[in-house]
CSV table of C-alpha atoms in Angstrom, one decimal:
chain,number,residue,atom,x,y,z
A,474,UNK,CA,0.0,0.0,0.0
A,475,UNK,CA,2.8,2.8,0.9
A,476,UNK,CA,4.7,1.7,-1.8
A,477,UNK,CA,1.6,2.0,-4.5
A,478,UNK,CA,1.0,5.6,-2.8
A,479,UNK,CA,4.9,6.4,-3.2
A,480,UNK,CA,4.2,5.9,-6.8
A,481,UNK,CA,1.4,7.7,-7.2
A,482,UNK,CA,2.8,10.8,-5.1
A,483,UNK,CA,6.5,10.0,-7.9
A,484,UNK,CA,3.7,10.2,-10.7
A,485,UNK,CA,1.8,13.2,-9.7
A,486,UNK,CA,5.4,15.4,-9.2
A,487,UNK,CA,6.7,14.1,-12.4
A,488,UNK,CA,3.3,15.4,-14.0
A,489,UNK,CA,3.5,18.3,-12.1
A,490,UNK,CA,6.7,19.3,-13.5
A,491,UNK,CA,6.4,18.3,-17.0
A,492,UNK,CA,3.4,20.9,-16.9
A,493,UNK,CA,5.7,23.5,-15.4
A,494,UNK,CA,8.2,23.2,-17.9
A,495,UNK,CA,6.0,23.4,-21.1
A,496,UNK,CA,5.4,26.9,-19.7
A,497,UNK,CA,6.9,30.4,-20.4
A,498,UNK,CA,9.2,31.9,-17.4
A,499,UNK,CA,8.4,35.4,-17.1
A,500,UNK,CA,10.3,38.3,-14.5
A,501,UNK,CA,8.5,40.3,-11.2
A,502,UNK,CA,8.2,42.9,-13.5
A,503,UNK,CA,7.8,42.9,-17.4
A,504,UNK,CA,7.4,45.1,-20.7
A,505,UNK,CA,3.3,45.0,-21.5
A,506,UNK,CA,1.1,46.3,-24.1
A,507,UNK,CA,-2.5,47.2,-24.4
A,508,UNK,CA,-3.2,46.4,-27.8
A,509,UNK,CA,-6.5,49.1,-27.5
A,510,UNK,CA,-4.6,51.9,-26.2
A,511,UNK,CA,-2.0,51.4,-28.0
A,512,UNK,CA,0.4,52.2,-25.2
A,513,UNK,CA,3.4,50.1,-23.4
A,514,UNK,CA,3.7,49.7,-19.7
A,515,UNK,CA,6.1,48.0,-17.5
A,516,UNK,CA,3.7,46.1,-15.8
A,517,UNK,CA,4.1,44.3,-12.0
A,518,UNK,CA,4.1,40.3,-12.2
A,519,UNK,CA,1.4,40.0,-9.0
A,520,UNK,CA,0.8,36.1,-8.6
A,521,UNK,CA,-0.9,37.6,-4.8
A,522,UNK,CA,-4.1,39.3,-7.6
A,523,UNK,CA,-6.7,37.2,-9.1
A,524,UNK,CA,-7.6,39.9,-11.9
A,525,UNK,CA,-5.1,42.0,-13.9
A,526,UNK,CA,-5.7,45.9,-13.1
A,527,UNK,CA,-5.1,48.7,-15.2
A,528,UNK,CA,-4.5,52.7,-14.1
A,529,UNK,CA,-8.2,54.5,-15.1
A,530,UNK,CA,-9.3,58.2,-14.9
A,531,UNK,CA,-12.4,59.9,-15.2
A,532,UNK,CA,-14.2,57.0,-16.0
A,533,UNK,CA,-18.1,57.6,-17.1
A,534,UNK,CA,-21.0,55.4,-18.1
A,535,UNK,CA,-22.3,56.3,-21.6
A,536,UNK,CA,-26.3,56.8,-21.3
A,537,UNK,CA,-25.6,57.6,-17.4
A,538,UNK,CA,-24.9,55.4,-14.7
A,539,UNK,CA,-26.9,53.6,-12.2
A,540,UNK,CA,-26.5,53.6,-8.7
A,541,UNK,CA,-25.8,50.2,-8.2
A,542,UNK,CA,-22.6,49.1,-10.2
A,543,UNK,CA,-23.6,46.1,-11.1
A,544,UNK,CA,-26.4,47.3,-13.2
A,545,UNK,CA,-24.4,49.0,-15.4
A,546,UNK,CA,-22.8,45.8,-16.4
A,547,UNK,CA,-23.4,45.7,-20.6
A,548,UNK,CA,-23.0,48.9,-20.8
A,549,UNK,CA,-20.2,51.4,-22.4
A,550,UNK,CA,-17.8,52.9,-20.5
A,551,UNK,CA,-15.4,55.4,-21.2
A,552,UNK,CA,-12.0,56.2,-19.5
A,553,UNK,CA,-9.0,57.6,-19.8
A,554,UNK,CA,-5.3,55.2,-19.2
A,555,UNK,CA,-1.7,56.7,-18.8
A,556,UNK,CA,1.3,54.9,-18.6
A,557,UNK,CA,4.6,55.8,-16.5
A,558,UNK,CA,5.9,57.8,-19.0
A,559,UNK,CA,2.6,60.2,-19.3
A,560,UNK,CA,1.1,58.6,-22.3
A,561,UNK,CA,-2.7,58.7,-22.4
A,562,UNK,CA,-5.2,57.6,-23.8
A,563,UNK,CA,-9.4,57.7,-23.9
A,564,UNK,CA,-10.5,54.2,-24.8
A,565,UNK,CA,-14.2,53.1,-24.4
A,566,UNK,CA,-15.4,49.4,-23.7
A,567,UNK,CA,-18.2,47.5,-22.8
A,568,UNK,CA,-18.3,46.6,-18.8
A,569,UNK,CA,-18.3,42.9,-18.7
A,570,UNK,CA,-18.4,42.5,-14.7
A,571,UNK,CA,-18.3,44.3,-11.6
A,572,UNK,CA,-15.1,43.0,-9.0
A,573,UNK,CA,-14.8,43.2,-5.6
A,574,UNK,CA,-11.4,43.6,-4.4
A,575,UNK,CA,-10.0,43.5,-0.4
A,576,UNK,CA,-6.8,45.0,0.4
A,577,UNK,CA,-5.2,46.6,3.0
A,578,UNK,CA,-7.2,50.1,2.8
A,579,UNK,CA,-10.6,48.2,2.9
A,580,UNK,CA,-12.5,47.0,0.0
A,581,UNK,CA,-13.7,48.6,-3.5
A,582,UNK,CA,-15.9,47.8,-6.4
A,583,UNK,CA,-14.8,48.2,-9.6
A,584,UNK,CA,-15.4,48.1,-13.0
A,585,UNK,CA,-14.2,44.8,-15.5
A,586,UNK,CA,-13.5,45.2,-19.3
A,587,UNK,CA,-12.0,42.8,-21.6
A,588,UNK,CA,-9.0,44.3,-23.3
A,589,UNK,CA,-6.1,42.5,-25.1
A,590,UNK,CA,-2.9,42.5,-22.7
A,591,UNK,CA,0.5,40.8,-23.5
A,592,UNK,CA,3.6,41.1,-25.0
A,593,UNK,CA,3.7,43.7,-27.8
A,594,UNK,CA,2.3,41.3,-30.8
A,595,UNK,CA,1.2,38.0,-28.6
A,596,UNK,CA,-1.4,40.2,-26.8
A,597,UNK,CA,-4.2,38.1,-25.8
A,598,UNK,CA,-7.8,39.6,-24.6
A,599,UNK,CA,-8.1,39.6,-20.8
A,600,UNK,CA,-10.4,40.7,-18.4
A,601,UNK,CA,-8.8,43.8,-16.4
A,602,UNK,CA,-10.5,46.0,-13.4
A,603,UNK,CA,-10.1,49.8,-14.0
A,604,UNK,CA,-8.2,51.6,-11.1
A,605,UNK,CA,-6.8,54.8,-9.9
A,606,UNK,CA,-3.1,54.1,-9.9
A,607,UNK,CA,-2.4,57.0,-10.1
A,608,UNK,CA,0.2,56.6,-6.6
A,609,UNK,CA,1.2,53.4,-7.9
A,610,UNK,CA,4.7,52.9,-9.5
A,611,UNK,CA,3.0,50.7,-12.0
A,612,UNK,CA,0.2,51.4,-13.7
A,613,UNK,CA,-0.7,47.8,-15.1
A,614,UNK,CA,-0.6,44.8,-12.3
A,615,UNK,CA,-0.9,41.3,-14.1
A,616,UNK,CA,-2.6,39.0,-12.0
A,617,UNK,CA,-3.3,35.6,-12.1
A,618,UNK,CA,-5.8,35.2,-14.6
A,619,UNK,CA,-3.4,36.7,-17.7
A,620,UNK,CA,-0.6,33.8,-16.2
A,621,UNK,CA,-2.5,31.1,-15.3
A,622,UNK,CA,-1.7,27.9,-17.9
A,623,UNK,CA,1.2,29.9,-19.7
A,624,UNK,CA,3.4,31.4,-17.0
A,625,UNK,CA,5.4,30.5,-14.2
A,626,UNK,CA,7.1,33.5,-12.1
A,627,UNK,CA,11.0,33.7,-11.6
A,628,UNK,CA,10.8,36.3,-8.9
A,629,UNK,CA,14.7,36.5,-9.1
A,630,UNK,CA,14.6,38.3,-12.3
A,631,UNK,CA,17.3,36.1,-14.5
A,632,UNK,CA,18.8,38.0,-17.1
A,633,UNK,CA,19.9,35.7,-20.5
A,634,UNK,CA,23.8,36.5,-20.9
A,635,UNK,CA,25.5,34.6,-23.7
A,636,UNK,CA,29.1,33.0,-23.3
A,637,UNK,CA,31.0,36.7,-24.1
A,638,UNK,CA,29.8,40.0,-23.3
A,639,UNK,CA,30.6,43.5,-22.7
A,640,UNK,CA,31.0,44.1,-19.3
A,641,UNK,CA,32.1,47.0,-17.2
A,642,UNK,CA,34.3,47.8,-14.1
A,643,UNK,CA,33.3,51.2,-12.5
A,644,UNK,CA,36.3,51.7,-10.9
A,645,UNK,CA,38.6,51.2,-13.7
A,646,UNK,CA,36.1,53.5,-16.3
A,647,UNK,CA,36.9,50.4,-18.9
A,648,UNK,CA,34.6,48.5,-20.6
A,649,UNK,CA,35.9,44.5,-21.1
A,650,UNK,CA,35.3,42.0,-23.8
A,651,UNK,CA,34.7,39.3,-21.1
A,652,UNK,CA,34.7,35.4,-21.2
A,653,UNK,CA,31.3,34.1,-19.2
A,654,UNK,CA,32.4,31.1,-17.6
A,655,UNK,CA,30.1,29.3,-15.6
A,656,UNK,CA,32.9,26.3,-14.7
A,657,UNK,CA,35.0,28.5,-12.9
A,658,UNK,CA,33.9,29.7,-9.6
A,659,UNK,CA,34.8,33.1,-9.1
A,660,UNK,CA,35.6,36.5,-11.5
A,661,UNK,CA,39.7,36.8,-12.7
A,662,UNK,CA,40.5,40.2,-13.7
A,663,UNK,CA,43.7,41.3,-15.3
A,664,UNK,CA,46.4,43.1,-13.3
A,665,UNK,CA,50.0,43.7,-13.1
A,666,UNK,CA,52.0,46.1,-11.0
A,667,UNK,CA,51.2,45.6,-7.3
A,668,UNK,CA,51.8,47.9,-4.7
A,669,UNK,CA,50.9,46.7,-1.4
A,670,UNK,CA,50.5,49.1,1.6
A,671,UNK,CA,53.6,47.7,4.2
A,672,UNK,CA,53.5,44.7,2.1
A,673,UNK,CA,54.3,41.0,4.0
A,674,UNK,CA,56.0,38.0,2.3
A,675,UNK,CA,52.8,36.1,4.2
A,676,UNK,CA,50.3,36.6,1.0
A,677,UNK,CA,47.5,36.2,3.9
A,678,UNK,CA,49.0,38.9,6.3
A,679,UNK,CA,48.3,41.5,3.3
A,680,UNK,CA,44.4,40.8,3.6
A,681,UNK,CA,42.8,44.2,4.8
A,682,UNK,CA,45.4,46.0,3.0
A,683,UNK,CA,45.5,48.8,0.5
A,684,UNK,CA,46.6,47.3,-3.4
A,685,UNK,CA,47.0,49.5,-5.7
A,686,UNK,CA,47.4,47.8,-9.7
A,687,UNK,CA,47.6,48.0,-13.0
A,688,UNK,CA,44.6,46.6,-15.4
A,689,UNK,CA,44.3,46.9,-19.5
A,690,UNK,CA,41.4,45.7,-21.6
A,691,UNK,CA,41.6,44.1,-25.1
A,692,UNK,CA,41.8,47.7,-27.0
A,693,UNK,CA,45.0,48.1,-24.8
A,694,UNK,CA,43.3,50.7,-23.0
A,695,UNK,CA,44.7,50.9,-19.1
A,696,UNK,CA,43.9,52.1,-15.8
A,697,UNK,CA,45.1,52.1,-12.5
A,698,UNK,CA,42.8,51.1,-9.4
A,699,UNK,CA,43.2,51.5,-5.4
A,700,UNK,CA,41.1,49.1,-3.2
A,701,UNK,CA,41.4,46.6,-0.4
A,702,UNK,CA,42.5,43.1,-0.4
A,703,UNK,CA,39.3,41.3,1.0
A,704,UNK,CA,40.6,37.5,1.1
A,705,UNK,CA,43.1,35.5,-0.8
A,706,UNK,CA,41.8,32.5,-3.0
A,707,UNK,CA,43.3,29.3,-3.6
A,708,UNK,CA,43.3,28.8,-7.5
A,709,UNK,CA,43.6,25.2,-9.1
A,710,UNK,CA,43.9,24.9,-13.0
A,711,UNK,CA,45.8,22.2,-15.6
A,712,UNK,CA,48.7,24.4,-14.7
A,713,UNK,CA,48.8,23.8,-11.1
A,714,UNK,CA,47.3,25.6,-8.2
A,715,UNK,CA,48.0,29.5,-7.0
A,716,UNK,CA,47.4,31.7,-4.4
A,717,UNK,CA,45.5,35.0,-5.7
A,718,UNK,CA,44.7,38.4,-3.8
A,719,UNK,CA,40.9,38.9,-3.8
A,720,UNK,CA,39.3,42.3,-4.0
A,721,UNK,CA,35.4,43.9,-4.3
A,722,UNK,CA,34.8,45.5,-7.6
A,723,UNK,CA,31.7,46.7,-8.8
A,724,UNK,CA,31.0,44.6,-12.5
A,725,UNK,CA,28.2,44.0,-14.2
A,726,UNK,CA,26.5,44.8,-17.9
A,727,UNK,CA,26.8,49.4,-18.6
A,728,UNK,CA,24.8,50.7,-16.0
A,729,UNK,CA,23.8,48.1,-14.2
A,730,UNK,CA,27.4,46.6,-12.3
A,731,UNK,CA,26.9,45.4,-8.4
A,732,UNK,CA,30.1,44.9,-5.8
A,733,UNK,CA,31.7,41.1,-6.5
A,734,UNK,CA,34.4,39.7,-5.3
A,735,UNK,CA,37.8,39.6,-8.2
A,736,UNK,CA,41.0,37.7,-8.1
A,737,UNK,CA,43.5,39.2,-9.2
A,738,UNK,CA,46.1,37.3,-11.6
A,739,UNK,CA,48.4,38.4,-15.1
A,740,UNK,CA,46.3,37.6,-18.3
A,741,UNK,CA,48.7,38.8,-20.2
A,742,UNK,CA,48.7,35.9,-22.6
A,743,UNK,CA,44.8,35.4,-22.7
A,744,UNK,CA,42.5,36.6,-25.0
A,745,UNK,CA,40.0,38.1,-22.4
A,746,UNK,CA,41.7,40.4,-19.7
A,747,UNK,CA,38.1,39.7,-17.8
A,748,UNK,CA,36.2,36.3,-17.0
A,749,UNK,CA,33.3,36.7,-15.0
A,750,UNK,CA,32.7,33.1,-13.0
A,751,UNK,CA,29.6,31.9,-10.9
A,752,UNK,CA,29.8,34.4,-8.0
A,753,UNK,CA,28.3,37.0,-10.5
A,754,UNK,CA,26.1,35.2,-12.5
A,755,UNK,CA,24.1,33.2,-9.7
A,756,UNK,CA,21.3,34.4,-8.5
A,757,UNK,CA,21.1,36.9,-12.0
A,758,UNK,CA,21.8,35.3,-14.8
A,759,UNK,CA,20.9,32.2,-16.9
A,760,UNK,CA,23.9,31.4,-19.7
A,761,UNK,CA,22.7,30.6,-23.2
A,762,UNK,CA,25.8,29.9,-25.4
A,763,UNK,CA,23.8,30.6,-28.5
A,764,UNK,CA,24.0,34.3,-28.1
């Protein structure tokens, strides 16, 4: 008997999963379109909503409305969206359904239309409550009922990076052609010239202390950076295995770089003066080699 229900509970994850994966991963947050208004919004991923809910303004029920909400269900209604970057637009639709919604400043009526909601081009037609959201930092929330059966949400946010990319170092003002290597555990930047603040033979008696050192990209263009030695790293290769100095540097894509531990070592004779290893990518980026 517990080994027939150990099957069962085997068969029902294995379903479970194969279901997950024939669906689309999308971000917390994500580039919309309302196909009607003809305007783009970067829209909150909001798995915590049953409906999706878009930002509408004088809102007004053609023919005059009733007191009660839901009778004016079938009716036209007319309202006016703007996005985050003060687009607007007057669009007018036929209310399909009122909504009760509860949150934490009480609970609110409001109005349901069908509009078509998606990804510029693959919009589909949705039901969506109309909203002041006016205070809101987004003005379209996509709730449940756009994700259900096509989405699951990857609240981290991966990124796709592909197996080279520009990437910068702020504190050098260079920009590197950079090797993405996801077998090598940490980042290896270039550098030559050390100068170590009351430098010790003992490599781990230097940690805390001031380096200063020399680092070039593949245009030849070089730059000179002061920091702190944070740790050493022990370094093992096909050429053997080497004690590196370890320093936080702030790396990422233009724009968007966040403090990582480095080792530092002479790349002299590789192609990229940068690799960028799994302590930068986890947690933010999925590799696709393709790219």
């Amino acid at each position: 008997m517990l080994k027939q229900l150990g099957l069962c509970l085997i068969g029902m994850m294995v379903s479970a999963f194969l279901q997950a994966s024939d669906k689309s991963v999308i971000g917390p947050t994500a580039d919309m379109f309302v196909a009607n208004a003809n305007l783009g919004y970067v829209a909150r991923i909001d798995t915590g909503a049953v409906n999706t809910s878009l930002h509408a303004i004088n809102l007004q029920v053609e023919g005059g409305s009733a007191k009660n909400m839901k009778d004016n269900v079938g009716k036209m209604l007319s309202f006016t969206t703007e996005n985050a970057k003060g687009e607007a637009k007057r669009l007018t639709a036929k209310i399909v359904k009122t909504s009760t919604v509860s949150n934490s400043q009480g609970t609110e009526t409001r109005y349901m239309v069908n509009l078509n909601v998606g990804f510029k081009g693959k919009e589909r037609q949705v039901r969506v409550n109309l909203r002041d959201r006016s205070h809101m930092d987004y003005k379209l929330l996509i709730g449940r009922n756009w994700l259900k059966g096509l989405y699951v949400v990857d609240v981290a946010s991966k990124k796709y990076i592909g197996s080279t990319a520009a990437i910068s170092i702020v504190e050098s003002g260079m920009v590197y052609k950079t090797r993405i290597d996801t077998g090598a555990v940490e980042n290896s930047l270039h550098a030559v010239d050390y100068a170590i603040e009351n430098e010790s033979a003992d490599m781990e008696q230097n940690v805390g202390k001031i380096i200063t050192f020399t680092t070039e990209n593949e245009r030849g263009e070089s730059s000179v950076i002061q920091t702190r030695i944070v740790e050493t790293s022990l370094i093992r290769n096909a050429q053997g295995s080497e004690i590196r100095y370890m320093v936080e540097l702030n790396i990422g894509e233009p724009g968007e770089e966040y403090k990582v531990k480095v080792n530092l070592r002479n790349r002299s004779k590789m192609t990229y003066k940068l690799l960028i290893g799994r302590n930068w990518l986890q947690g933010h980026y999925i590799v696709d080699v393709s790219l």
